[in-house]
Amino acid sequence: MVSLKNCGTALPDFFPVLSAVPMNPTKMHCLWIAALFGWVLALVLLVLITPRIIRKFTAQLPSSRPANWSSILQTKIDDVSGCRWTDSRPLYVFAGDSHVEMGDWYSLFRGRFAVRNCGLSGAGIEDVDAIVSSIPNQKVQCLILMCGINDLTSGVAVSDCMESYKRLLHSGQCHSAIQSLAAVSIMPVRSSPIDSRSHAVNREVAKFNEQLKRICSESNVKFIDVSGTFSTNGGSLPMDFTQDGLHLNAKGYRVLADRLSASINQVGQLPTP
């Protein structure tokens, strides 16, 4: 510990500028304390700011599922199966993960048709399949699917994802209430030079979308490719479209809705306003 009794004759080596300036002990004492306070303040600010910088330049990819995931999924299934829609307008059902659940689709499409949001944050392709299978037997003009990113970030191989997606498409096509079906490509995550995992995920996203397009063609399902809109030249989700590197912000949802609008009108046979 540095003694303050003799601080008028010498200062610690880490304050060389102060040590070279002759002054009385009282001023020396005050400057030493001020400099020490400055170092402490800088350290505190570094501790507070560093996590924000990391979040700014890395994608907040999904973590492991909660321990009660089965209960969460079952609650969603019960909610969907128990709902009866009374709106006489054509019904459009959106099913998928958090990208679907967090969207205010009715407002985004300006109330042009009835909308049911069947998205569930954290859902994988097989979970969405279970939710789709629980849709009650009421006429659905169009089912729009958007899922797969949670599977990829959990380490599921693209080939296994496609097998699950084939079963999902089959469930949608075999459901007596669903009149038409569309699958939306998944979006990349935001990447940066300090986030190697995001680059690996985006390479898998590109493979996923390429193969999803193929199986949709084979299954006679409309494939809506939004990857060009939501991808930079480097294959990353643009910063101005996302709030955390993964989920869309308000601007991102507005652009997505505009991008989906024409395709949904076509597949659902609704007139363009």
Short mmCIF file of C-alpha atoms in Angstrom, two decimals, residues 4 94 136 154 169 181 270:
data_model
loop_
_atom_site.label_atom_id
_atom_site.label_comp_id
_atom_site.label_asym_id
_atom_site.label_seq_id
_atom_site.Cartn_x
_atom_site.Cartn_y
_atom_site.Cartn_z
CA LEU A 4 0.36 9.23 1.96
CA PHE A 94 -49.06 -17.77 -39.08
CA PRO A 136 -59.29 -26.81 -35.26
CA SER A 154 -29.21 -25.99 -31.49
CA LEU A 169 -45.58 -29.69 -44.90
CA LEU A 181 -49.88 -23.41 -47.66
CA LEU A 270 -56.92 -12.45 -52.15
#
